[in-house]
Amino acid sequence: MKKFFISAILVLSSSVSANAYKSEFVDVSIQIQEGKESFRLVCQPKVPVGELPKNWVSSCNDIGKKLLELAVDKGMKVALIDKVFGMAGDFAQKASSELPKNIVPKQIVSREFGG
């Protein structure tokens, strides 16, 4: 099972790099959990707060959901949810509105999926 999981993640990762699972404002990547059959998604803003749309975390969630759908299509047992970044995303959205306009927010990490 572990070989299948690693193969699925590698296929998923290569599919992602060849696809547009990014926006002009954020990148969403896959973070494999060492020693587990699970992964997390990481959303990293690419531009300063002053250039981010007010609902930038919605872009993270939308891209994250597409990645989860791709994982399911590749045969992985993953729960499909709309708010992939959950409360961490809500907090980041609120906190970033209080940052100076020239600061690029740090990444948001989802809960574990799979395994």
XYZ file of N, CA and C in Angstrom, residues 3-76:
222
model
N 3.817 1.693 -1.325
C 4.349 1.950 -2.659
C 3.293 2.614 -3.532
N 2.040 2.164 -3.420
C 0.956 2.762 -4.197
C 0.771 4.218 -3.808
N 0.808 4.480 -2.517
C 0.619 5.847 -2.036
C 1.716 6.760 -2.557
N 2.962 6.316 -2.442
C 4.082 7.131 -2.916
C 3.988 7.328 -4.422
N 3.633 6.275 -5.145
C 3.474 6.401 -6.602
C 2.369 7.391 -6.940
N 1.258 7.308 -6.224
C 0.138 8.213 -6.480
C 0.533 9.659 -6.206
N 1.275 9.894 -5.130
C 1.726 11.253 -4.811
C 2.665 11.761 -5.895
N 3.587 10.903 -6.357
C 4.513 11.319 -7.409
C 3.772 11.647 -8.697
N 2.786 10.820 -9.055
C 1.979 11.102 -10.244
C 1.195 12.388 -10.043
N 0.624 12.537 -8.855
C -0.125 13.751 -8.530
C 0.782 14.969 -8.613
N 1.997 14.869 -8.065
C 2.935 15.991 -8.105
C 3.314 16.352 -9.532
N 3.574 15.354 -10.358
C 3.953 15.656 -11.743
C 2.766 16.197 -12.522
N 1.575 15.731 -12.208
C 0.379 16.264 -12.863
C 0.175 17.722 -12.494
N 0.449 18.027 -11.243
C 0.271 19.395 -10.758
C 1.260 20.327 -11.445
N 2.511 19.894 -11.576
C 3.499 20.787 -12.174
C 3.199 21.041 -13.641
N 2.479 20.139 -14.281
C 2.141 20.320 -15.690
C 0.806 21.034 -15.852
N 0.103 21.269 -14.766
C -1.215 21.886 -14.825
C -1.214 23.268 -14.196
N -2.324 23.938 -14.348
C -2.461 25.293 -13.796
C -3.149 25.249 -12.439
N -2.544 24.592 -11.451
C -3.100 24.571 -10.105
C -2.455 25.677 -9.283
N -2.312 26.807 -9.920
C -1.743 27.991 -9.300
C -2.568 29.179 -9.771
N -2.404 30.280 -9.104
C -3.020 31.512 -9.585
C -1.914 32.552 -9.680
N -2.247 33.716 -10.144
C -1.218 34.760 -10.208
C -0.854 35.261 -8.815
N -1.652 34.897 -7.810
C -1.428 35.390 -6.453
C -0.871 34.351 -5.486
N -1.206 33.054 -5.700
C -0.791 32.002 -4.761
C -0.317 30.753 -5.506
N 0.558 29.990 -4.834
C 0.969 28.665 -5.271
C 0.496 27.674 -4.215
N -0.033 26.541 -4.644
C -0.413 25.485 -3.714
C 0.432 24.260 -4.056
N 1.127 23.728 -3.057
C 1.995 22.581 -3.280
C 1.617 21.438 -2.351
N 2.191 20.268 -2.644
C 1.938 19.054 -1.863
C 3.136 18.810 -0.960
N 2.865 18.551 0.317
C 3.911 18.260 1.293
C 3.674 16.837 1.791
N 4.543 15.904 1.407
C 4.395 14.502 1.813
C 4.849 14.367 3.254
N 4.074 13.625 4.042
C 4.393 13.407 5.443
C 5.337 12.204 5.560
N 6.532 12.406 6.067
C 7.529 11.348 6.221
C 6.991 10.220 7.098
N 7.172 8.991 6.633
C 6.784 7.819 7.415
C 5.290 7.565 7.491
N 4.497 8.341 6.769
C 3.046 8.183 6.795
C 2.533 8.091 5.369
N 1.352 7.604 5.229
C 0.704 7.574 3.916
C -0.277 8.729 3.833
N 0.245 9.918 4.071
C -0.608 11.094 4.054
C 0.182 12.283 3.510
N -0.538 13.346 3.253
C 0.081 14.566 2.746
C -0.697 15.763 3.250
N -0.069 16.902 3.145
C -0.706 18.182 3.449
C -0.560 19.069 2.227
N -1.410 20.054 2.145
C -1.294 21.055 1.084
C -0.787 22.343 1.710
N 0.038 23.050 0.965
C 0.629 24.295 1.447
C 0.306 25.391 0.445
N -0.282 26.473 0.926
C -0.589 27.619 0.071
C 0.361 28.755 0.433
N 1.076 29.231 -0.579
C 2.057 30.292 -0.387
C 1.704 31.497 -1.246
N 1.355 32.629 -0.642
C 1.145 33.843 -1.440
C 2.434 34.226 -2.165
N 2.285 34.768 -3.369
C 3.437 35.156 -4.184
C 3.655 36.667 -4.219
N 2.682 37.423 -3.775
C 2.760 38.878 -3.860
C 2.468 39.498 -2.491
N 2.856 40.757 -2.301
C 2.581 41.440 -1.031
C 1.075 41.628 -0.792
N 0.746 41.845 0.459
C -0.653 42.032 0.874
C -1.362 43.074 0.018
N -0.689 44.141 -0.309
C -1.303 45.214 -1.091
C -1.738 44.775 -2.480
N -1.172 43.678 -2.992
C -1.529 43.171 -4.318
C -2.438 41.943 -4.265
N -2.638 41.383 -3.077
C -3.515 40.215 -2.929
C -4.978 40.644 -2.989
N -5.830 39.827 -3.637
C -7.260 40.129 -3.571
C -7.752 39.941 -2.134
N -8.830 40.607 -1.791
C -9.356 40.514 -0.425
C -9.691 39.077 -0.026
N -10.060 38.237 -0.984
C -10.447 36.847 -0.694
C -9.380 35.857 -1.185
N -8.104 36.161 -0.990
C -7.028 35.331 -1.512
C -7.050 33.912 -0.976
N -7.535 33.700 0.244
C -7.599 32.344 0.799
C -8.630 31.499 0.044
N -9.634 32.127 -0.531
C -10.591 31.381 -1.369
C -9.877 30.755 -2.562
N -8.897 31.457 -3.127
C -8.101 30.883 -4.220
C -7.332 29.668 -3.728
N -6.764 29.752 -2.537
C -6.058 28.607 -1.949
C -7.002 27.416 -1.802
N -8.183 27.678 -1.256
C -9.162 26.605 -1.050
C -9.627 26.002 -2.372
N -9.868 26.838 -3.375
C -10.320 26.341 -4.679
C -9.257 25.451 -5.328
N -8.011 25.899 -5.308
C -6.920 25.115 -5.889
C -6.715 23.836 -5.076
N -6.764 23.956 -3.756
C -6.621 22.782 -2.885
C -7.681 21.740 -3.157
N -8.917 22.184 -3.352
C -9.995 21.231 -3.642
C -9.747 20.530 -4.982
N -9.244 21.260 -5.973
C -8.914 20.629 -7.259
C -7.834 19.567 -7.090
N -6.857 19.843 -6.230
C -5.810 18.861 -5.966
C -6.366 17.621 -5.275
N -7.288 17.822 -4.340
C -7.927 16.675 -3.680
C -8.733 15.863 -4.683
N -9.443 16.531 -5.578
C -10.201 15.823 -6.618
C -9.265 15.024 -7.525
N -8.111 15.596 -7.840
C -7.112 14.894 -8.647
C -6.592 13.665 -7.901
N -6.364 13.796 -6.599
C -5.912 12.666 -5.786
C -6.946 11.540 -5.811
N -8.226 11.893 -5.687
C -9.298 10.892 -5.741
C -9.315 10.225 -7.111
N -9.156 11.012 -8.172
C -9.110 10.461 -9.528
C -7.952 9.482 -9.708
N -6.860 9.683 -8.966
C -5.682 8.802 -9.042
C -5.818 7.590 -8.132
N -6.974 7.454 -7.466
C -7.232 6.275 -6.640
C -6.915 6.420 -5.172
N -6.595 7.599 -4.725
C -6.300 7.795 -3.309
C -7.595 7.991 -2.535
